[in-house]
Every structure is written in structure tokens, then in C-alpha cells.
Coordinates of C-alpha atoms in Angstrom, one line a residue:
M16 CA 68.2 -3.9 2.7
E17 CA 65.6 -1.6 1.5
T18 CA 62.1 -2.8 0.9
Q19 CA 60.6 -1.9 -2.4
P20 CA 57.3 -0.2 -2.1
S21 CA 54.3 -2.2 -3.0
T22 CA 52.8 -1.8 -6.5
V23 CA 49.4 -2.7 -5.4
Q24 CA 47.5 0.4 -4.6
P25 CA 44.8 0.1 -1.8
V26 CA 41.2 0.5 -2.9
P27 CA 39.8 3.6 -1.4
V28 CA 37.1 2.9 1.4
P29 CA 34.4 4.9 -0.5
R30 CA 34.9 2.8 -3.6
L31 CA 34.6 -0.4 -1.5
F32 CA 31.5 1.0 0.2
K33 CA 29.9 1.9 -3.2
A34 CA 30.7 -1.6 -4.6
A35 CA 29.1 -3.2 -1.5
V36 CA 26.0 -1.0 -1.5
A37 CA 25.4 -1.0 -5.3
P38 CA 23.4 -4.3 -5.5
V39 CA 21.3 -3.1 -2.6
Q40 CA 20.6 0.2 -4.3
A41 CA 19.8 -1.7 -7.5
F42 CA 17.3 -3.8 -5.7
F43 CA 15.4 -0.9 -4.1
R44 CA 15.2 0.8 -7.5
L45 CA 13.2 -2.2 -8.7
E46 CA 9.5 -1.5 -8.9
A47 CA 8.8 -5.0 -7.6
S48 CA 11.3 -4.7 -4.6
G49 CA 8.5 -4.0 -2.1
G50 CA 6.6 -7.1 -3.1
I51 CA 9.7 -9.2 -3.1
L52 CA 10.8 -8.1 0.4
L53 CA 7.3 -8.7 1.6
A54 CA 7.4 -12.2 0.2
L55 CA 10.8 -12.9 1.7
C56 CA 9.6 -11.8 5.1
A57 CA 6.7 -14.1 4.9
V58 CA 8.9 -17.1 4.0
V59 CA 11.4 -16.3 6.7
A60 CA 8.5 -16.2 9.3
L61 CA 7.1 -19.5 8.1
I62 CA 10.5 -21.1 8.3
W63 CA 11.3 -19.6 11.7
A64 CA 8.0 -20.6 13.2
N65 CA 8.7 -24.3 12.2
S66 CA 12.3 -24.4 13.1
P67 CA 14.1 -25.5 16.4
W68 CA 14.1 -21.8 17.3
A69 CA 10.3 -21.5 17.0
S70 CA 9.9 -20.5 20.6
T71 CA 12.1 -17.4 20.0
Y72 CA 9.6 -16.3 17.2
T73 CA 6.7 -16.7 19.6
G74 CA 8.6 -15.2 22.4
L75 CA 9.6 -12.1 20.4
F76 CA 6.2 -11.2 19.0
D77 CA 4.1 -12.1 22.1
A78 CA 6.4 -10.1 24.4
S79 CA 4.4 -7.5 26.5
L80 CA 4.9 -3.7 26.1
A81 CA 3.4 -0.9 27.9
L82 CA 2.9 2.8 26.8
G83 CA 1.8 5.7 28.9
S84 CA 1.3 6.1 32.6
G85 CA -1.5 6.2 35.2
N86 CA -5.1 5.9 33.7
T87 CA -3.7 6.3 30.1
L88 CA -1.5 3.2 30.3
L89 CA -1.8 0.9 27.4
H90 CA -0.8 -2.7 27.3
F91 CA 0.0 -4.6 24.3
T92 CA 2.3 -7.2 22.7
V93 CA 5.0 -6.5 20.1
R94 CA 2.6 -8.0 17.5
E95 CA -0.2 -5.7 18.6
F96 CA 2.1 -2.8 18.5
I97 CA 3.0 -3.5 14.8
N98 CA -0.6 -4.4 13.8
D99 CA -2.6 -1.6 15.6
G100 CA 0.2 1.0 15.8
L101 CA 2.8 0.8 13.0
M102 CA 0.1 -0.3 10.4
T103 CA -1.6 3.0 11.0
I104 CA 1.3 4.6 9.0
F105 CA 0.5 2.1 6.2
F106 CA -3.2 3.0 6.3
F107 CA -2.1 6.6 6.2
L108 CA -0.3 5.9 3.0
V109 CA -3.5 4.2 1.7
G110 CA -5.5 7.3 2.5
M111 CA -3.1 9.5 0.8
E112 CA -2.9 7.3 -2.3
I113 CA -6.8 7.3 -2.4
K114 CA -6.9 11.1 -2.1
R115 CA -4.4 11.5 -4.9
E116 CA -6.3 9.3 -7.3
L117 CA -9.5 11.1 -6.5
A118 CA -7.9 14.6 -6.9
A119 CA -5.8 14.0 -9.9
G120 CA -5.5 10.4 -10.9
E121 CA -7.5 7.5 -12.3
L122 CA -10.5 8.0 -10.0
R123 CA -11.0 11.8 -10.7
T124 CA -13.9 11.3 -13.0
L125 CA -16.8 8.9 -12.9
S126 CA -16.1 7.5 -16.5
K127 CA -12.5 6.6 -15.5
A128 CA -13.5 5.1 -12.1
M129 CA -16.5 3.2 -13.3
L130 CA -14.7 0.0 -14.7
P131 CA -12.2 -0.6 -11.8
L132 CA -15.2 0.2 -9.4
I133 CA -17.4 -2.4 -11.0
A134 CA -14.6 -5.0 -11.1
A135 CA -13.7 -4.3 -7.4
V136 CA -17.4 -4.9 -6.4
G137 CA -17.2 -8.2 -8.2
G138 CA -13.8 -9.1 -6.6
M139 CA -15.3 -8.4 -3.1
V140 CA -18.7 -9.9 -3.4
V141 CA -17.9 -13.2 -4.9
P142 CA -15.0 -14.3 -2.7
A143 CA -17.0 -13.2 0.4
G144 CA -20.0 -15.2 -1.0
I145 CA -17.8 -18.3 -1.7
Y146 CA -16.4 -18.1 1.9
A147 CA -19.7 -17.5 3.5
A148 CA -21.4 -20.6 1.6
I149 CA -18.6 -22.9 2.7
N150 CA -18.5 -21.7 6.3
A151 CA -22.2 -21.1 6.8
G152 CA -23.3 -22.1 10.4
T153 CA -19.8 -22.3 11.8
P154 CA -17.9 -20.0 14.2
A155 CA -15.7 -19.2 11.3
L156 CA -18.4 -17.3 9.4
K157 CA -17.2 -14.0 10.9
G158 CA -14.1 -14.2 8.8
W159 CA -16.2 -13.6 5.6
A160 CA -14.2 -10.4 4.7
I161 CA -10.8 -12.1 4.8
P162 CA -10.6 -12.9 1.0
M163 CA -12.0 -9.6 -0.2
A164 CA -8.9 -7.5 -0.6
T165 CA -6.2 -7.4 -3.2
D166 CA -2.5 -6.8 -1.9
I167 CA -1.4 -4.0 -4.3
A168 CA 2.3 -4.3 -3.4
F169 CA 2.3 -8.1 -4.2
A170 CA 0.0 -7.8 -7.3
I171 CA 1.8 -4.8 -8.9
G172 CA 5.2 -6.4 -8.1
C173 CA 4.0 -9.5 -10.0
L174 CA 3.0 -7.5 -13.1
T175 CA 6.3 -5.6 -12.9
L176 CA 8.1 -9.0 -13.6
L177 CA 6.0 -9.3 -16.7
K178 CA 7.2 -6.1 -18.5
G179 CA 6.2 -6.2 -22.2
R180 CA 3.6 -8.9 -21.4
V181 CA 1.0 -6.6 -19.7
S182 CA -0.3 -3.4 -21.2
H183 CA 0.1 -0.1 -19.1
G184 CA -3.8 0.2 -19.3
L185 CA -4.2 -3.1 -17.5
V186 CA -1.6 -2.2 -14.8
V187 CA -3.6 1.1 -14.1
F188 CA -6.8 -1.0 -14.1
L189 CA -5.4 -3.3 -11.4
T190 CA -4.0 -0.4 -9.4
A191 CA -7.4 1.3 -9.3
L192 CA -9.2 -1.8 -8.6
A193 CA -6.9 -2.5 -5.6
I194 CA -7.6 1.0 -4.4
F195 CA -11.3 0.5 -4.4
D196 CA -10.6 -3.0 -2.7
D197 CA -8.7 -0.9 0.0
I198 CA -11.8 1.4 0.4
G199 CA -14.0 -1.5 0.7
G200 CA -11.7 -3.2 3.2
I201 CA -11.4 -0.1 5.3
L202 CA -15.2 0.2 5.4
V203 CA -15.6 -3.4 6.4
I204 CA -13.0 -3.1 9.2
A205 CA -14.7 0.2 10.5
M206 CA -18.2 -1.3 10.5
F207 CA -17.8 -4.9 11.4
Y208 CA -14.5 -5.4 13.4
G209 CA -14.8 -2.8 16.1
T210 CA -15.1 -3.6 19.8
G211 CA -18.4 -2.0 20.6
L212 CA -19.1 1.7 20.0
H213 CA -18.7 4.4 22.8
V214 CA -20.5 7.6 21.7
E215 CA -18.5 10.0 23.8
W216 CA -15.2 9.0 22.4
L217 CA -16.7 8.9 18.9
L218 CA -17.8 12.5 19.4
A219 CA -14.2 13.3 20.5
A220 CA -12.9 11.6 17.3
L221 CA -15.4 13.7 15.2
G222 CA -13.9 16.9 16.8
V223 CA -10.5 15.8 15.8
T224 CA -11.6 15.1 12.3
A225 CA -13.2 18.6 12.1
L226 CA -9.8 20.1 13.1
L227 CA -8.1 18.0 10.4
A228 CA -10.7 19.2 7.9
A229 CA -9.8 22.9 8.9
C230 CA -6.2 22.1 8.4
N231 CA -7.0 20.8 4.8
K232 CA -9.1 24.0 4.2
F233 CA -6.4 26.4 5.3
Y234 CA -3.6 24.5 3.7
V235 CA -1.6 23.6 6.7
R236 CA 1.7 22.0 5.6
N237 CA 3.4 21.3 8.8
G238 CA 3.8 17.5 9.3
L239 CA 4.1 17.9 13.2
V240 CA 0.5 19.3 13.2
Y241 CA -0.8 16.2 11.3
A242 CA 1.3 13.8 13.5
V243 CA -0.3 15.2 16.7
L244 CA -3.8 15.1 15.3
L245 CA -3.2 11.5 14.0
G246 CA -2.3 10.5 17.5
A247 CA -5.4 12.1 19.1
L248 CA -7.5 10.5 16.4
W249 CA -6.0 7.1 17.0
Y250 CA -6.6 7.3 20.7
T251 CA -10.2 8.5 20.5
M252 CA -11.0 5.9 17.8
H253 CA -9.4 3.2 19.9
H254 CA -11.5 4.0 22.9
G255 CA -14.5 4.7 20.7
G256 CA -14.7 1.1 19.5
V257 CA -13.6 1.8 15.8
H258 CA -10.5 0.0 14.8
A259 CA -7.7 2.6 15.5
T260 CA -5.7 2.1 12.3
I261 CA -8.7 3.7 10.4
A262 CA -7.4 7.0 11.8
G263 CA -4.5 6.7 9.4
V264 CA -6.9 6.6 6.5
V265 CA -8.8 9.7 7.8
V266 CA -5.7 11.7 8.2
G267 CA -4.4 10.7 4.8
M268 CA -7.6 11.8 3.2
M269 CA -7.1 15.2 4.9
I270 CA -3.7 16.1 3.6
P271 CA -3.9 18.8 0.8
A272 CA -3.4 17.3 -2.5
R273 CA -3.0 20.3 -4.8
P274 CA -0.2 23.0 -4.9
V275 CA -0.7 26.5 -3.6
R276 CA 0.2 27.9 -7.0
R277 CA 0.5 26.7 -10.5
G278 CA 4.0 25.4 -11.3
R279 CA 4.4 27.6 -14.6
Q280 CA 3.6 30.7 -12.6
V281 CA 6.2 30.0 -10.0
L282 CA 8.9 29.0 -12.5
E283 CA 8.3 32.3 -14.5
E284 CA 8.8 34.3 -11.4
L285 CA 11.9 32.5 -10.5
H286 CA 13.3 32.8 -14.0
G287 CA 13.2 36.6 -13.6
F288 CA 14.5 36.4 -9.9
I289 CA 17.5 34.3 -10.8
G290 CA 18.3 36.5 -13.9
Q291 CA 18.4 39.4 -11.6
L292 CA 20.8 37.5 -9.1
L293 CA 23.3 36.8 -11.8
L294 CA 23.7 40.6 -12.3
E295 CA 24.4 41.3 -8.6
P296 CA 27.8 41.1 -6.8
E297 CA 28.5 37.9 -4.8
D298 CA 27.6 38.2 -1.2
E299 CA 27.5 35.0 0.9
A300 CA 25.0 36.3 3.5
V301 CA 22.7 37.9 0.9
R302 CA 23.0 34.8 -1.3
T303 CA 21.7 32.5 1.6
N304 CA 18.5 34.4 2.0
Q305 CA 18.0 34.4 -1.8
L306 CA 18.4 30.7 -1.9
L307 CA 15.9 30.3 1.0
H308 CA 13.5 32.5 -1.0
I309 CA 13.9 30.2 -4.0
E310 CA 13.3 27.1 -1.8
E311 CA 10.1 28.7 -0.3
Q312 CA 8.8 29.4 -3.8
L313 CA 9.4 25.9 -5.0
E314 CA 7.5 24.5 -1.9
D315 CA 4.5 26.2 -3.3
I316 CA 4.6 23.8 -6.4
E317 CA 4.8 20.6 -4.2
P318 CA 1.6 19.7 -2.5
P319 CA 1.9 18.4 1.1
L320 CA 0.5 15.1 0.0
T321 CA 3.3 14.4 -2.4
R322 CA 5.9 15.4 0.1
F323 CA 4.5 13.1 2.8
V324 CA 4.1 10.2 0.3
H325 CA 7.7 10.7 -0.6
I326 CA 8.8 10.7 3.0
W327 CA 6.8 7.7 4.3
H328 CA 6.5 5.4 1.3
G329 CA 9.9 3.9 1.8
W330 CA 9.3 3.3 5.6
S331 CA 6.0 1.7 4.8
A332 CA 7.1 -0.6 1.9
Y333 CA 10.5 -1.5 3.1
A334 CA 10.1 -1.6 7.0
I335 CA 6.4 -1.5 8.2
V336 CA 4.8 -3.9 5.9
P337 CA 7.6 -6.4 5.7
L338 CA 7.7 -6.3 9.6
F339 CA 3.9 -6.9 9.6
A340 CA 4.4 -9.9 7.3
L341 CA 7.2 -11.2 9.6
A342 CA 5.0 -10.9 12.7
N343 CA 1.9 -12.5 11.2
S344 CA 3.0 -15.2 8.8
G345 CA 4.7 -17.5 11.2
I346 CA 2.3 -20.5 11.2
S347 CA 3.2 -23.6 12.9
L348 CA 2.7 -26.6 10.7
E349 CA 3.3 -29.0 13.4
G350 CA 0.5 -31.8 13.5
M351 CA -1.0 -30.5 10.3
S352 CA -1.8 -32.7 7.2
L353 CA -3.2 -32.3 3.7
A354 CA -6.7 -33.0 5.2
D355 CA -6.5 -29.7 7.2
L356 CA -6.6 -27.8 3.9
L357 CA -10.1 -29.2 3.4
K358 CA -11.4 -27.7 6.6
P359 CA -14.1 -25.1 5.8
L360 CA -12.0 -22.1 6.9
P361 CA -8.8 -22.6 5.1
L362 CA -10.7 -23.9 2.0
G363 CA -13.1 -21.0 2.1
V364 CA -10.3 -18.4 2.2
M365 CA -8.2 -20.2 -0.5
L366 CA -11.1 -20.7 -2.9
G367 CA -12.2 -17.1 -2.1
L368 CA -9.0 -15.6 -3.2
F369 CA -8.1 -18.0 -6.0
V370 CA -11.5 -18.8 -7.6
G371 CA -13.7 -15.9 -6.3
K372 CA -11.4 -13.1 -7.2
Q373 CA -10.7 -14.2 -10.7
V374 CA -14.5 -15.1 -11.4
G375 CA -15.7 -11.9 -9.8
I376 CA -13.3 -9.5 -11.5
F377 CA -13.4 -11.1 -14.8
L378 CA -17.1 -11.7 -14.9
F379 CA -18.1 -8.1 -13.8
T380 CA -15.6 -6.5 -16.0
W381 CA -16.6 -8.6 -19.2
V382 CA -20.3 -7.7 -18.5
A383 CA -19.5 -3.9 -18.1
V384 CA -17.5 -3.9 -21.4
K385 CA -20.1 -6.0 -23.4
T386 CA -22.9 -3.7 -22.2
G387 CA -21.0 -0.7 -23.2
L388 CA -20.6 0.8 -19.7
A389 CA -16.9 1.0 -20.2
D390 CA -14.1 0.1 -22.7
M391 CA -11.7 -2.8 -22.2
P392 CA -8.7 -1.5 -20.3
G393 CA -5.5 -1.1 -22.5
R394 CA -7.4 -2.7 -25.5
A395 CA -6.5 -5.9 -23.6
R396 CA -7.4 -9.6 -24.8
L397 CA -9.8 -11.6 -22.7
L398 CA -6.9 -14.0 -21.8
Q399 CA -4.8 -11.1 -20.5
L400 CA -7.9 -9.7 -18.5
H401 CA -8.3 -13.2 -17.0
G402 CA -4.6 -13.3 -16.1
V403 CA -4.7 -9.9 -14.3
S404 CA -8.0 -11.0 -12.5
V405 CA -6.1 -14.2 -11.1
V406 CA -3.2 -11.9 -10.0
A407 CA -5.7 -9.8 -8.1
G408 CA -6.2 -12.9 -5.9
I409 CA -3.0 -12.1 -4.1
G410 CA -4.8 -11.0 -0.9
F411 CA -1.9 -10.8 1.6
T412 CA -1.5 -7.8 3.8
V413 CA -5.1 -6.6 4.3
A414 CA -6.3 -10.3 4.4
L415 CA -3.9 -11.0 7.3
F416 CA -5.0 -7.9 9.0
V417 CA -8.8 -8.8 8.8
A418 CA -8.0 -12.3 9.9
G419 CA -6.2 -11.0 12.9
L420 CA -9.2 -8.9 13.8
A421 CA -11.8 -11.7 13.1
F422 CA -10.1 -14.3 15.2
A423 CA -8.2 -12.2 17.7
N424 CA -9.1 -14.6 20.6
E425 CA -9.2 -17.9 18.6
P426 CA -5.6 -18.9 17.8
Q427 CA -6.7 -22.2 16.1
L428 CA -9.0 -20.4 13.7
L429 CA -6.5 -17.7 13.1
T430 CA -3.9 -20.3 12.0
E431 CA -6.3 -21.9 9.7
A432 CA -7.1 -18.5 8.2
K433 CA -3.5 -17.7 7.6
L434 CA -2.8 -21.0 6.0
G435 CA -5.8 -20.3 3.5
I436 CA -4.4 -16.8 2.9
L437 CA -0.8 -18.1 2.1
L438 CA -2.0 -20.9 -0.2
G439 CA -4.7 -18.8 -2.0
S440 CA -2.2 -15.9 -2.6
L441 CA 0.5 -18.4 -3.7
L442 CA -1.8 -20.0 -6.1
S443 CA -3.0 -16.7 -7.5
A444 CA 0.6 -15.3 -8.0
V445 CA 1.8 -18.4 -9.7
V446 CA -1.1 -19.2 -12.0
G447 CA -1.7 -15.5 -12.9
Y448 CA 2.1 -15.2 -13.7
L449 CA 2.1 -18.2 -15.9
L450 CA -1.2 -17.1 -17.7
L451 CA 0.3 -13.7 -18.5
R452 CA 3.9 -14.9 -19.3
F453 CA 2.8 -17.6 -21.8
G454 CA -0.4 -16.0 -23.0
P455 CA -0.9 -13.6 -25.9
T456 CA 1.1 -10.5 -26.2
P457 CA -0.7 -7.1 -25.7
R458 CA -2.3 -5.5 -28.8
P459 CA -0.2 -2.6 -30.2
L460 CA -1.5 0.9 -29.5
A461 CA -3.9 2.1 -32.2
E462 CA -2.4 4.1 -34.8
P463 CA -3.7 7.7 -35.2
T464 CA -5.7 8.1 -38.3
S465 CA -4.5 10.5 -41.0
E466 CA -8.1 11.5 -42.1
P467 CA -10.1 13.8 -39.8
A468 CA -13.2 12.3 -38.3
S469 CA -16.4 13.2 -39.9
G470 CA -17.9 16.3 -38.3
A471 CA -14.6 17.5 -36.7
A472 CA -14.1 21.1 -36.3

């Protein structure tokens, strides 16, 4: 008896694969995906550290590692490798973002940079002042810088979930403000959280920085050169007493941010070159060289900074920073009570982020606008400005980083600081979201007037 062929056609493997990865691809296309992944890793770490498998969490991130040999052998834990090593790449991205904004972005002129700079000063001074007032006279006072920084991934991710409720001008304002926050945080880390300065190593670091400046001047585009110099600068800064992750910022600021040639000029030349190619007979060997020539010409349009950001942004947003959150957010809540939240350290961090940030940013911005120093960003209403000021209190990544430096040898104080960071950031995210979600809608953009302004040429 013959069996009838099945009428059900097997689904091709590529189609099954596409169907499986489509939701993942859609997630990573979301502007808020980096912030969402960061939050998930923080939640996973918190659950893991308070689960029956808490010992595996501690054992994994406190495991010892060694790098190098002989006199250059470095000993560190997995957590230290993430915080002091991998986070250098995060700060490298921060340095490049600062350089890009200074070269061609929102910080390229004093008038554009003035308002977010004023707001950032308020958002750093007031939180630090609140923390210092609450912790005056205690060993926890050295953590005064913890509530100063805004986590740009979390904050922008929160605003992305509010499309249509927040004007583009306010998003740009918050981004520029967070960049100034980063600059302030970097300066604080460099000046106040080192391990004691060693002049000979700092002179070596200065020499490496001079080489980086020369690479920038002579438009070096080879990523391997910058990687070697980054390693050298990290090593000299580490021994010089400056926190080594600052090396990432320095190298990021030295990457060339402008193209070699104007895009229009290159495209006009390629237009003529390609037109000539179409008239020539087909020759595979010759065609390969011609395509390489086109590729080299196009490279002149793309600055090295743009290329490096494109290469490293995904690694930082979807691997390094979430791994940092996973390694540093695992707080054991065993034996804790609500009364612990009223201890000076967690209370100072929480109020610094949730109260200090919104008061400092809103008040300094409002005064700058009222005195005519700057215009209201995106023609925003005061309630919208207030909502964005609250969102800026999400101070996760850099706050955890500073806490780890401030209380490196005091685990109890570090746990209290992390608790304050998590609660302060959570309050800022939830309250800021609600204020913007149910507050007034953005004003429509001003209609262009049909009559020429008086005195117009």
C-alpha cells in the first residue's frame, strides 16, 4: 500500500529563525531598549541577591582574577574588572558624545549650551547640598557626590515612552543637561575619588595624552592605535592615583569628530567616476579595485568618531552597562526594615535624587528664563519642565559608580547608598512619568508669520 505524500509543507528553517528573532530585533530598535534592559538587570540582581541562590551571586562577582605577569600582575575581582575595566568603554562613549556635542551638536555655541549648563549646575549643587546637610559629621559624608548625576539611558528611555507628551526641545534639553552632568561627575571622580597621586606616573599619562592629541591633529583613523593608547593611558592613570576609567573619557575626546572632506565634494567626484565606470567594459579584477576606490572615498565623509560610536554603542548599551547593573544592584535586604530608609545615608541619597534634582534643575532653569538669559526649551509649559526635572533624578549608573568609589572598603555603607540610589531613581522615574503622562500637552510649534519683520532685508 502506497503512502500518500503529506500535504503539509515544512516551514523553511530561515523563516522559523526570522520569526524567532523578529521580536528581539523589534525590541532593540526601540529607543528605550537600553534603559529597559538596564532596569531588568537591576531587578534580576536584586531578586538574585535575595533568593536561595544568593551565595552564587556573591561568589560570581567576588571571584578573583589576575591579569599580566611578574611585576605587572594585576589582581581584581570580577566586579572590579567590570567597574574599572569594562566601564572604561562606557566612559569612552561618554567622551565621544561630549566631543560630538561640542563639535557639531547642542553644545557647540555658548548660547545653545547656556541653559542646560545652568540647569546642570543646579542639578548637581542642590542634591549634593541636601546629602551633605543630612550626613554632616558622619563617615558617610564622603559620598556627597552620589546624587549628582543623571542616568541618560534611563532618563531618555523614560521620555521615549511618552512620545507626543514631551516636546523635542525638552528631550534635547535633558540630553544636554545629562552630558554636563557627566562632565561634572567625571571631574568629581578625577579630583576626589583617586587613591593618592604619584607624579611620575601622571607625567607618563600626560605623555600618552600628548600622543593622543597628535593622533587627533594628524587625523589618525586606525582604531588599533587608539586601543593601544587607551590601554597605556588606563595603566598610567591607574598607577598615578587618578581613577583609570577617566582614560576612556580622555581618549574619547581625542577622536577626530569632523570629516576629512565635505560630503558634497566627495559625492560630486564619485558621480563623475561612477558615470565613467558605466561606459567601461565589465572586468571583475578591475571592478574590485574600482569598488575599493569608492569605499575609500566614502570613508572621507564619515569621521572616525561617528564610526567608533556606531561600533561601540551597542556593546556599551546592551552588554557593558547592563552587566554593570547586574554586578552592582544586588542588595541583600535580609534584616532590613523600613526604619533603615531613614538612616542618614540612604535618606540623603534618596532625597538628593528625588527632591534635590527636581528643585535644582527647575529652579535654576526658571530663573535663567525669567531673567532673559535663555529661552524656555521647546516652548514648554512650566509643568512639563517640572516633569522633566523630576525624571532627571534617575541617577542610576554613575551614582552606583561613585558609591562604589566612595565606600569601596565599607560594605555596609555601600549597601545603604545603593538602597538610596534604587529608591530615589524609582521615585523619580514613576513620579516624573506620571507628571508628564497626565500633565498638559506640549504647545504647538509657532506658525511662521506671513508678514516680514520690520527692518528685514
